Amino acid sequence: MLFGKREDGPDSQQGASLLELREAWKVYDLGEVEVSALRGISLTIERGSYVSIMGPSGSGKSTMLNLLGCLDRPTRGDVLMNGTSIADLEDDELAEIRLRTMGFVFQSFHLLARRSALQNVMLPLVYAGRGRDMDKAVWALERVGLGDRIEHLPNQLSGGQAQRVAIARAIVNDPEIILADEPTGALDTKSGAQILETLEELNSQGITVILVTHEPHIGQRASRVLRFLDGEIVADARGEAVSSVATAVHGT
Ligand code: ADP
Ligand code: MG
């Protein structure tokens, strides 16, 4: 099994607050104008949850994902991880949290073109000081069904396979959270469905999954959906209400 049931593992704290935004603003100062990409977002994400984030282009989805993933800091307000504010942490402390806790998946894969699948997946292990742990990297690639492609370069892989390498890279350090920003946006329907299934399987094993998507049929598979408009959350639905919010025509 991918993530064994540890005493202190994800399973034992299912439902507890993992990430929290408190009145979080992100304002970009472009000289002449200021762009308020996020306008005072307050939000709690529970451990083990599966959340989709929807809304039109430019509504602040990626900006919020970057705050939740500690890739960026809010202009005002706070971000808490396991109840602890990240506001006063140094950049290297934030990087450490990202390495140990977060796995990122992006629309355009972000693989190093001249490195094999195996080498791409090994990089976060090296950054985390775990060395070139080839067994662990192979384990992650097998986990996403690419055990027979480890020596391939990104341009020798299909889009769906490349995205699975990116997922292997995201899980190789045993993250608590996977943040995926339109991970199926560049893929055909079938490859996209496989990526989604992989993410959902990881979620079923206790990893929190936060997924930005444009596509209603994807968004509605989550157990919670947030809808953005102009830097604000205009809907936050769970359970049976998810599908109507995910497929709503307004604001798309
Ligand atoms: P989404 O992911 O929903 O398409 P973004 O979070 O990328 O939206 O962007 C939200 C708003 O912030 C947009 O108006 C965008 O133009 C602006 N924005 C995002 N990143 C920057 C940046 N680095 N500098 C200036 N404005 C930005
Ligand atoms: Mg975006």
PDB file of C-alpha atoms and ligand atoms in Angstrom:
ATOM      1  CA  MET A   1       0.000   0.000   0.000  1.00  0.00           C
ATOM      2  CA  LEU A   2       1.155   3.474  -0.791  1.00  0.00           C
ATOM      3  CA  PHE A   3       0.694   5.158   2.553  1.00  0.00           C
ATOM      4  CA  GLY A   4       0.748   2.789   5.477  1.00  0.00           C
ATOM      5  CA  LYS A   5      -1.558   3.549   8.372  1.00  0.00           C
ATOM      6  CA  ARG A   6       0.734   5.239  10.803  1.00  0.00           C
ATOM      7  CA  GLU A   7      -0.317   6.235  14.308  1.00  0.00           C
ATOM      8  CA  ASP A   8       0.284   9.854  13.454  1.00  0.00           C
ATOM      9  CA  GLY A   9      -0.645   9.475   9.809  1.00  0.00           C
ATOM     10  CA  PRO A  10      -3.371  11.175   7.838  1.00  0.00           C
ATOM     11  CA  ASP A  11      -6.014   8.639   8.839  1.00  0.00           C
ATOM     12  CA  SER A  12      -5.845   9.349  12.538  1.00  0.00           C
ATOM     13  CA  GLN A  13      -6.579  13.048  12.042  1.00  0.00           C
ATOM     14  CA  GLN A  14      -9.177  12.826   9.333  1.00  0.00           C
ATOM     15  CA  GLY A  15     -11.394  15.910   9.343  1.00  0.00           C
ATOM     16  CA  ALA A  16      -9.152  18.137  11.461  1.00  0.00           C
ATOM     17  CA  SER A  17      -8.248  21.612  10.182  1.00  0.00           C
ATOM     18  CA  LEU A  18      -5.207  21.352   7.944  1.00  0.00           C
ATOM     19  CA  LEU A  19      -5.068  24.663   6.115  1.00  0.00           C
ATOM     20  CA  GLU A  20      -6.766  27.901   6.950  1.00  0.00           C
ATOM     21  CA  LEU A  21      -6.965  31.310   5.322  1.00  0.00           C
ATOM     22  CA  ARG A  22      -7.995  34.237   7.499  1.00  0.00           C
ATOM     23  CA  GLU A  23      -9.123  37.375   5.712  1.00  0.00           C
ATOM     24  CA  ALA A  24      -6.435  36.730   3.123  1.00  0.00           C
ATOM     25  CA  TRP A  25      -5.839  39.427   0.526  1.00  0.00           C
ATOM     26  CA  LYS A  26      -3.496  39.313  -2.405  1.00  0.00           C
ATOM     27  CA  VAL A  27      -2.920  42.646  -4.044  1.00  0.00           C
ATOM     28  CA  TYR A  28      -0.580  43.023  -7.005  1.00  0.00           C
ATOM     29  CA  ASP A  29       0.877  46.497  -7.283  1.00  0.00           C
ATOM     30  CA  LEU A  30       1.351  47.219 -10.958  1.00  0.00           C
ATOM     31  CA  GLY A  31       2.454  50.827 -10.478  1.00  0.00           C
ATOM     32  CA  GLU A  32      -0.450  52.642 -12.131  1.00  0.00           C
ATOM     33  CA  VAL A  33      -3.023  50.195 -10.820  1.00  0.00           C
ATOM     34  CA  GLU A  34      -3.492  47.673  -8.080  1.00  0.00           C
ATOM     35  CA  VAL A  35      -5.078  44.305  -8.819  1.00  0.00           C
ATOM     36  CA  SER A  36      -6.831  42.658  -5.888  1.00  0.00           C
ATOM     37  CA  ALA A  37      -6.573  39.017  -6.904  1.00  0.00           C
ATOM     38  CA  LEU A  38      -7.999  37.832  -3.550  1.00  0.00           C
ATOM     39  CA  ARG A  39     -10.340  39.957  -1.486  1.00  0.00           C
ATOM     40  CA  GLY A  40     -10.347  38.812   2.109  1.00  0.00           C
ATOM     41  CA  ILE A  41     -10.744  35.049   1.773  1.00  0.00           C
ATOM     42  CA  SER A  42     -11.537  33.069   4.927  1.00  0.00           C
ATOM     43  CA  LEU A  43     -11.553  29.325   4.529  1.00  0.00           C
ATOM     44  CA  THR A  44     -10.753  26.100   6.344  1.00  0.00           C
ATOM     45  CA  ILE A  45      -9.641  22.951   4.558  1.00  0.00           C
ATOM     46  CA  GLU A  46      -9.959  19.754   6.559  1.00  0.00           C
ATOM     47  CA  ARG A  47      -7.420  16.976   6.519  1.00  0.00           C
ATOM     48  CA  GLY A  48      -8.296  14.245   4.066  1.00  0.00           C
ATOM     49  CA  SER A  49     -10.771  16.313   2.092  1.00  0.00           C
ATOM     50  CA  TYR A  50     -11.179  16.511  -1.678  1.00  0.00           C
ATOM     51  CA  VAL A  51     -11.901  20.081  -2.739  1.00  0.00           C
ATOM     52  CA  SER A  52     -12.374  21.467  -6.215  1.00  0.00           C
ATOM     53  CA  ILE A  53     -11.944  25.135  -7.018  1.00  0.00           C
ATOM     54  CA  MET A  54     -13.885  26.555  -9.934  1.00  0.00           C
ATOM     55  CA  GLY A  55     -14.602  29.938 -11.476  1.00  0.00           C
ATOM     56  CA  PRO A  56     -13.752  31.993 -14.541  1.00  0.00           C
ATOM     57  CA  SER A  57     -10.265  32.789 -15.738  1.00  0.00           C
ATOM     58  CA  GLY A  58      -8.695  35.559 -13.671  1.00  0.00           C
ATOM     59  CA  SER A  59     -10.980  35.042 -10.660  1.00  0.00           C
ATOM     60  CA  GLY A  60      -8.120  34.193  -8.285  1.00  0.00           C
ATOM     61  CA  LYS A  61      -8.045  30.384  -8.271  1.00  0.00           C
ATOM     62  CA  SER A  62      -4.318  29.959  -8.900  1.00  0.00           C
ATOM     63  CA  THR A  63      -3.492  32.801  -6.546  1.00  0.00           C
ATOM     64  CA  MET A  64      -5.335  31.039  -3.748  1.00  0.00           C
ATOM     65  CA  LEU A  65      -3.765  27.690  -4.568  1.00  0.00           C
ATOM     66  CA  ASN A  66      -0.364  29.347  -4.310  1.00  0.00           C
ATOM     67  CA  LEU A  67      -1.223  30.682  -0.847  1.00  0.00           C
ATOM     68  CA  LEU A  68      -2.504  27.289   0.316  1.00  0.00           C
ATOM     69  CA  GLY A  69       0.668  25.679  -1.037  1.00  0.00           C
ATOM     70  CA  CYS A  70       2.936  28.190   0.725  1.00  0.00           C
ATOM     71  CA  LEU A  71       4.330  29.211  -2.668  1.00  0.00           C
ATOM     72  CA  ASP A  72       3.320  32.774  -1.910  1.00  0.00           C
ATOM     73  CA  ARG A  73       2.306  34.938   1.049  1.00  0.00           C
ATOM     74  CA  PRO A  74      -0.821  37.033   1.421  1.00  0.00           C
ATOM     75  CA  THR A  75      -0.551  40.823   1.198  1.00  0.00           C
ATOM     76  CA  ARG A  76      -2.806  41.006   4.268  1.00  0.00           C
ATOM     77  CA  GLY A  77      -4.404  38.365   6.442  1.00  0.00           C
ATOM     78  CA  ASP A  78      -2.940  35.042   7.388  1.00  0.00           C
ATOM     79  CA  VAL A  79      -2.381  31.465   6.276  1.00  0.00           C
ATOM     80  CA  LEU A  80      -2.313  28.734   8.937  1.00  0.00           C
ATOM     81  CA  MET A  81      -0.999  25.261   8.517  1.00  0.00           C
ATOM     82  CA  ASN A  82      -1.986  22.797  11.249  1.00  0.00           C
ATOM     83  CA  GLY A  83      -3.061  25.826  13.267  1.00  0.00           C
ATOM     84  CA  THR A  84       0.269  27.609  12.976  1.00  0.00           C
ATOM     85  CA  SER A  85       0.664  30.887  11.123  1.00  0.00           C
ATOM     86  CA  ILE A  86       3.154  30.891   8.286  1.00  0.00           C
ATOM     87  CA  ALA A  87       3.322  34.687   8.198  1.00  0.00           C
ATOM     88  CA  ASP A  88       6.480  34.957  10.254  1.00  0.00           C
ATOM     89  CA  LEU A  89       8.362  32.054   8.729  1.00  0.00           C
ATOM     90  CA  GLU A  90      11.518  32.634   6.729  1.00  0.00           C
ATOM     91  CA  ASP A  91      11.594  31.663   3.064  1.00  0.00           C
ATOM     92  CA  ASP A  92      13.730  28.593   3.730  1.00  0.00           C
ATOM     93  CA  GLU A  93      11.258  27.439   6.403  1.00  0.00           C
ATOM     94  CA  LEU A  94       8.426  27.804   3.903  1.00  0.00           C
ATOM     95  CA  ALA A  95      10.428  25.825   1.353  1.00  0.00           C
ATOM     96  CA  GLU A  96      10.904  23.107   3.949  1.00  0.00           C
ATOM     97  CA  ILE A  97       7.144  22.949   4.609  1.00  0.00           C
ATOM     98  CA  ARG A  98       6.483  22.709   0.877  1.00  0.00           C
ATOM     99  CA  LEU A  99       8.960  19.881   0.448  1.00  0.00           C
ATOM    100  CA  ARG A 100       7.656  17.861   3.368  1.00  0.00           C
ATOM    101  CA  THR A 101       3.957  18.543   3.099  1.00  0.00           C
ATOM    102  CA  MET A 102       2.930  19.564  -0.401  1.00  0.00           C
ATOM    103  CA  GLY A 103       2.900  17.974  -3.804  1.00  0.00           C
ATOM    104  CA  PHE A 104       2.226  20.237  -6.789  1.00  0.00           C
ATOM    105  CA  VAL A 105       0.795  19.294 -10.172  1.00  0.00           C
ATOM    106  CA  PHE A 106       0.432  21.892 -12.930  1.00  0.00           C
ATOM    107  CA  GLN A 107      -1.352  21.992 -16.264  1.00  0.00           C
ATOM    108  CA  SER A 108       1.902  22.063 -18.228  1.00  0.00           C
ATOM    109  CA  PHE A 109       3.669  19.278 -16.266  1.00  0.00           C
ATOM    110  CA  HIS A 110       6.852  21.314 -15.576  1.00  0.00           C
ATOM    111  CA  LEU A 111       9.187  18.375 -16.147  1.00  0.00           C
ATOM    112  CA  LEU A 112      12.868  18.888 -16.908  1.00  0.00           C
ATOM    113  CA  ALA A 113      13.104  18.090 -20.620  1.00  0.00           C
ATOM    114  CA  ARG A 114      16.550  16.516 -20.636  1.00  0.00           C
ATOM    115  CA  ARG A 115      16.044  14.332 -17.577  1.00  0.00           C
ATOM    116  CA  SER A 116      14.437  10.905 -17.566  1.00  0.00           C
ATOM    117  CA  ALA A 117      11.190  10.215 -15.767  1.00  0.00           C
ATOM    118  CA  LEU A 118      13.222   8.636 -12.976  1.00  0.00           C
ATOM    119  CA  GLN A 119      15.544  11.629 -12.648  1.00  0.00           C
ATOM    120  CA  ASN A 120      12.604  14.038 -12.619  1.00  0.00           C
ATOM    121  CA  VAL A 121      10.947  12.092  -9.809  1.00  0.00           C
ATOM    122  CA  MET A 122      14.186  11.829  -7.852  1.00  0.00           C
ATOM    123  CA  LEU A 123      14.727  15.598  -7.689  1.00  0.00           C
ATOM    124  CA  PRO A 124      12.380  16.345  -4.738  1.00  0.00           C
ATOM    125  CA  LEU A 125      14.060  13.550  -2.778  1.00  0.00           C
ATOM    126  CA  VAL A 126      17.408  15.211  -3.320  1.00  0.00           C
ATOM    127  CA  TYR A 127      16.024  18.638  -2.373  1.00  0.00           C
ATOM    128  CA  ALA A 128      14.563  17.143   0.799  1.00  0.00           C
ATOM    129  CA  GLY A 129      17.937  15.732   1.756  1.00  0.00           C
ATOM    130  CA  ARG A 130      16.818  12.152   1.222  1.00  0.00           C
ATOM    131  CA  GLY A 131      19.475  11.524  -1.415  1.00  0.00           C
ATOM    132  CA  ARG A 132      19.128   9.806  -4.751  1.00  0.00           C
ATOM    133  CA  ASP A 133      16.748   7.194  -3.422  1.00  0.00           C
ATOM    134  CA  MET A 134      16.113   5.278  -6.613  1.00  0.00           C
ATOM    135  CA  ASP A 135      13.887   2.682  -4.964  1.00  0.00           C
ATOM    136  CA  LYS A 136      11.561   5.370  -3.699  1.00  0.00           C
ATOM    137  CA  ALA A 137      11.425   7.078  -7.100  1.00  0.00           C
ATOM    138  CA  VAL A 138      10.670   3.784  -8.836  1.00  0.00           C
ATOM    139  CA  TRP A 139       7.995   3.116  -6.219  1.00  0.00           C
ATOM    140  CA  ALA A 140       6.349   6.466  -7.029  1.00  0.00           C
ATOM    141  CA  LEU A 141       6.462   5.777 -10.784  1.00  0.00           C
ATOM    142  CA  GLU A 142       5.018   2.317 -10.310  1.00  0.00           C
ATOM    143  CA  ARG A 143       2.345   3.877  -8.161  1.00  0.00           C
ATOM    144  CA  VAL A 144       1.119   5.899 -11.178  1.00  0.00           C
ATOM    145  CA  GLY A 145       1.461   2.959 -13.564  1.00  0.00           C
ATOM    146  CA  LEU A 146       4.737   4.029 -15.211  1.00  0.00           C
ATOM    147  CA  GLY A 147       7.102   1.372 -13.917  1.00  0.00           C
ATOM    148  CA  ASP A 148       7.960   0.512 -17.528  1.00  0.00           C
ATOM    149  CA  ARG A 149       8.773   4.083 -18.568  1.00  0.00           C
ATOM    150  CA  ILE A 150      11.345   5.160 -16.018  1.00  0.00           C
ATOM    151  CA  GLU A 151      14.146   5.828 -18.505  1.00  0.00           C
ATOM    152  CA  HIS A 152      11.962   7.763 -20.950  1.00  0.00           C
ATOM    153  CA  LEU A 153      12.511  11.463 -21.525  1.00  0.00           C
ATOM    154  CA  PRO A 154       9.452  13.738 -21.305  1.00  0.00           C
ATOM    155  CA  ASN A 155       9.279  14.102 -25.111  1.00  0.00           C
ATOM    156  CA  GLN A 156       9.093  10.312 -25.393  1.00  0.00           C
ATOM    157  CA  LEU A 157       5.927  10.261 -23.296  1.00  0.00           C
ATOM    158  CA  SER A 158       2.329  11.100 -24.104  1.00  0.00           C
ATOM    159  CA  GLY A 159       0.763  14.070 -22.317  1.00  0.00           C
ATOM    160  CA  GLY A 160      -1.074  11.769 -19.951  1.00  0.00           C
ATOM    161  CA  GLN A 161       2.106   9.863 -19.141  1.00  0.00           C
ATOM    162  CA  ALA A 162       4.037  13.095 -18.603  1.00  0.00           C
ATOM    163  CA  GLN A 163       1.372  14.249 -16.164  1.00  0.00           C
ATOM    164  CA  ARG A 164       1.612  10.937 -14.338  1.00  0.00           C
ATOM    165  CA  VAL A 165       5.370  11.503 -13.982  1.00  0.00           C
ATOM    166  CA  ALA A 166       4.491  14.877 -12.478  1.00  0.00           C
ATOM    167  CA  ILE A 167       2.160  13.146 -10.018  1.00  0.00           C
ATOM    168  CA  ALA A 168       4.889  10.645  -9.135  1.00  0.00           C
ATOM    169  CA  ARG A 169       7.177  13.597  -8.491  1.00  0.00           C
ATOM    170  CA  ALA A 170       4.452  15.167  -6.327  1.00  0.00           C
ATOM    171  CA  ILE A 171       4.011  12.079  -4.122  1.00  0.00           C
ATOM    172  CA  VAL A 172       7.603  10.919  -3.787  1.00  0.00           C
ATOM    173  CA  ASN A 173       8.147  12.790  -0.499  1.00  0.00           C
ATOM    174  CA  ASP A 174       4.895  11.418   1.011  1.00  0.00           C
ATOM    175  CA  PRO A 175       2.978  14.713   1.055  1.00  0.00           C
ATOM    176  CA  GLU A 176      -0.107  15.408   3.154  1.00  0.00           C
ATOM    177  CA  ILE A 177      -1.576  17.602   0.452  1.00  0.00           C
ATOM    178  CA  ILE A 178      -1.681  17.555  -3.340  1.00  0.00           C
ATOM    179  CA  LEU A 179      -2.404  20.860  -5.025  1.00  0.00           C
ATOM    180  CA  ALA A 180      -3.304  20.461  -8.669  1.00  0.00           C
ATOM    181  CA  ASP A 181      -3.850  23.500 -10.915  1.00  0.00           C
ATOM    182  CA  GLU A 182      -5.914  22.429 -13.941  1.00  0.00           C
ATOM    183  CA  PRO A 183      -3.999  19.130 -14.181  1.00  0.00           C
ATOM    184  CA  THR A 184      -6.217  17.806 -16.975  1.00  0.00           C
ATOM    185  CA  GLY A 185      -6.366  21.076 -18.922  1.00  0.00           C
ATOM    186  CA  ALA A 186      -3.820  19.994 -21.556  1.00  0.00           C
ATOM    187  CA  LEU A 187      -4.983  16.386 -21.852  1.00  0.00           C
ATOM    188  CA  ASP A 188      -7.458  14.454 -23.940  1.00  0.00           C
ATOM    189  CA  THR A 189     -10.558  13.146 -22.182  1.00  0.00           C
ATOM    190  CA  LYS A 190      -9.267   9.645 -21.549  1.00  0.00           C
ATOM    191  CA  SER A 191      -5.879  10.732 -20.176  1.00  0.00           C
ATOM    192  CA  GLY A 192      -7.621  13.358 -18.070  1.00  0.00           C
ATOM    193  CA  ALA A 193      -9.894  10.718 -16.583  1.00  0.00           C
ATOM    194  CA  GLN A 194      -6.878   8.584 -15.648  1.00  0.00           C
ATOM    195  CA  ILE A 195      -5.208  11.534 -13.940  1.00  0.00           C
ATOM    196  CA  LEU A 196      -8.367  12.200 -11.982  1.00  0.00           C
ATOM    197  CA  GLU A 197      -8.636   8.568 -10.930  1.00  0.00           C
ATOM    198  CA  THR A 198      -5.037   8.632  -9.714  1.00  0.00           C
ATOM    199  CA  LEU A 199      -5.672  11.770  -7.655  1.00  0.00           C
ATOM    200  CA  GLU A 200      -8.857  10.275  -6.221  1.00  0.00           C
ATOM    201  CA  GLU A 201      -7.076   7.086  -5.242  1.00  0.00           C
ATOM    202  CA  LEU A 202      -4.457   9.142  -3.410  1.00  0.00           C
ATOM    203  CA  ASN A 203      -7.277  10.985  -1.651  1.00  0.00           C
ATOM    204  CA  SER A 204      -8.865   7.695  -0.620  1.00  0.00           C
ATOM    205  CA  GLN A 205      -5.573   6.863   1.074  1.00  0.00           C
ATOM    206  CA  GLY A 206      -5.761   9.983   3.213  1.00  0.00           C
ATOM    207  CA  ILE A 207      -4.034  12.660   1.140  1.00  0.00           C
ATOM    208  CA  THR A 208      -5.861  15.968   0.972  1.00  0.00           C
ATOM    209  CA  VAL A 209      -6.509  16.913  -2.658  1.00  0.00           C
ATOM    210  CA  ILE A 210      -7.162  20.476  -3.797  1.00  0.00           C
ATOM    211  CA  LEU A 211      -7.950  20.681  -7.487  1.00  0.00           C
ATOM    212  CA  VAL A 212      -8.482  23.718  -9.694  1.00  0.00           C
ATOM    213  CA  THR A 213     -10.570  22.952 -12.740  1.00  0.00           C
ATOM    214  CA  HIS A 214     -12.683  24.634 -15.397  1.00  0.00           C
ATOM    215  CA  GLU A 215     -14.611  21.510 -16.168  1.00  0.00           C
ATOM    216  CA  PRO A 216     -17.936  20.925 -14.366  1.00  0.00           C
ATOM    217  CA  HIS A 217     -17.815  17.147 -14.797  1.00  0.00           C
ATOM    218  CA  ILE A 218     -14.478  17.131 -12.991  1.00  0.00           C
ATOM    219  CA  GLY A 219     -15.353  19.701 -10.348  1.00  0.00           C
ATOM    220  CA  GLN A 220     -18.491  17.859  -9.333  1.00  0.00           C
ATOM    221  CA  ARG A 221     -16.565  14.715  -8.387  1.00  0.00           C
ATOM    222  CA  ALA A 222     -15.047  16.408  -5.329  1.00  0.00           C
ATOM    223  CA  SER A 223     -16.722  16.270  -1.934  1.00  0.00           C
ATOM    224  CA  ARG A 224     -16.578  20.049  -1.677  1.00  0.00           C
ATOM    225  CA  VAL A 225     -16.567  22.734  -4.346  1.00  0.00           C
ATOM    226  CA  LEU A 226     -15.572  26.382  -4.037  1.00  0.00           C
ATOM    227  CA  ARG A 227     -16.633  28.815  -6.724  1.00  0.00           C
ATOM    228  CA  PHE A 228     -14.631  31.993  -7.270  1.00  0.00           C
ATOM    229  CA  LEU A 229     -15.657  35.273  -8.827  1.00  0.00           C
ATOM    230  CA  ASP A 230     -13.513  38.429  -8.849  1.00  0.00           C
ATOM    231  CA  GLY A 231     -11.277  37.333  -5.987  1.00  0.00           C
ATOM    232  CA  GLU A 232     -14.076  36.188  -3.708  1.00  0.00           C
ATOM    233  CA  ILE A 233     -15.679  32.866  -2.881  1.00  0.00           C
ATOM    234  CA  VAL A 234     -19.277  33.102  -4.066  1.00  0.00           C
ATOM    235  CA  ALA A 235     -20.243  29.497  -3.319  1.00  0.00           C
ATOM    236  CA  ASP A 236     -18.924  26.806  -0.993  1.00  0.00           C
ATOM    237  CA  ALA A 237     -20.859  23.553  -1.285  1.00  0.00           C
ATOM    238  CA  ARG A 238     -20.561  20.059   0.118  1.00  0.00           C
ATOM    239  CA  GLY A 239     -22.359  16.794  -0.340  1.00  0.00           C
ATOM    240  CA  GLU A 240     -25.437  16.841  -2.522  1.00  0.00           C
ATOM    241  CA  ALA A 241     -25.069  20.552  -3.286  1.00  0.00           C
ATOM    242  CA  VAL A 242     -21.696  20.011  -4.999  1.00  0.00           C
ATOM    243  CA  SER A 243     -23.002  19.058  -8.379  1.00  0.00           C
ATOM    244  CA  SER A 244     -25.325  22.044  -8.809  1.00  0.00           C
ATOM    245  CA  VAL A 245     -22.556  24.482  -7.831  1.00  0.00           C
ATOM    246  CA  ALA A 246     -19.998  22.719 -10.038  1.00  0.00           C
ATOM    247  CA  THR A 247     -22.260  22.783 -13.066  1.00  0.00           C
ATOM    248  CA  ALA A 248     -23.793  26.230 -12.488  1.00  0.00           C
ATOM    249  CA  VAL A 249     -23.693  28.385 -15.589  1.00  0.00           C
ATOM    250  CA  HIS A 250     -23.470  31.733 -13.788  1.00  0.00           C
ATOM    251  CA  GLY A 251     -19.994  33.142 -13.419  1.00  0.00           C
ATOM    252  CA  THR A 252     -18.320  30.681 -15.724  1.00  0.00           C
TER     253      THR A 252
HETATM  254  P1  ADP B   1      -7.214  32.231 -12.184  1.00  0.00           P
HETATM  255  O1  ADP B   1      -6.263  31.177 -11.746  1.00  0.00           O
HETATM  256  O2  ADP B   1      -8.559  32.120 -11.559  1.00  0.00           O
HETATM  257  O3  ADP B   1      -7.321  32.312 -13.675  1.00  0.00           O
HETATM  258  P2  ADP B   1      -5.245  34.072 -11.102  1.00  0.00           P
HETATM  259  O4  ADP B   1      -5.215  33.715  -9.652  1.00  0.00           O
HETATM  260  O5  ADP B   1      -4.148  33.578 -11.942  1.00  0.00           O
HETATM  261  O6  ADP B   1      -6.661  33.645 -11.701  1.00  0.00           O
HETATM  262  O7  ADP B   1      -5.288  35.661 -11.237  1.00  0.00           O
HETATM  263  C1  ADP B   1      -6.161  36.473 -10.497  1.00  0.00           C
HETATM  264  C2  ADP B   1      -5.940  37.930 -10.868  1.00  0.00           C
HETATM  265  O8  ADP B   1      -4.648  38.336 -10.438  1.00  0.00           O
HETATM  266  C3  ADP B   1      -5.996  38.197 -12.362  1.00  0.00           C
HETATM  267  O9  ADP B   1      -6.599  39.438 -12.572  1.00  0.00           O
HETATM  268  C4  ADP B   1      -4.543  38.222 -12.766  1.00  0.00           C
HETATM  269  O10 ADP B   1      -4.365  39.027 -13.883  1.00  0.00           O
HETATM  270  C5  ADP B   1      -3.880  38.795 -11.540  1.00  0.00           C
HETATM  271  N1  ADP B   1      -2.512  38.318 -11.347  1.00  0.00           N
HETATM  272  C6  ADP B   1      -2.132  37.027 -11.113  1.00  0.00           C
HETATM  273  N2  ADP B   1      -0.815  36.926 -10.962  1.00  0.00           N
HETATM  274  C7  ADP B   1      -0.316  38.192 -11.099  1.00  0.00           C
HETATM  275  C8  ADP B   1       0.994  38.760 -11.029  1.00  0.00           C
HETATM  276  N3  ADP B   1       2.077  38.013 -10.774  1.00  0.00           N
HETATM  277  N4  ADP B   1       1.096  40.093 -11.216  1.00  0.00           N
HETATM  278  C9  ADP B   1       0.023  40.845 -11.435  1.00  0.00           C
HETATM  279  N5  ADP B   1      -1.240  40.388 -11.505  1.00  0.00           N
HETATM  280  C10 ADP B   1      -1.411  39.074 -11.340  1.00  0.00           C
HETATM  281 MG    MG B   2      -5.183  29.807 -12.920  1.00  0.00          MG
END
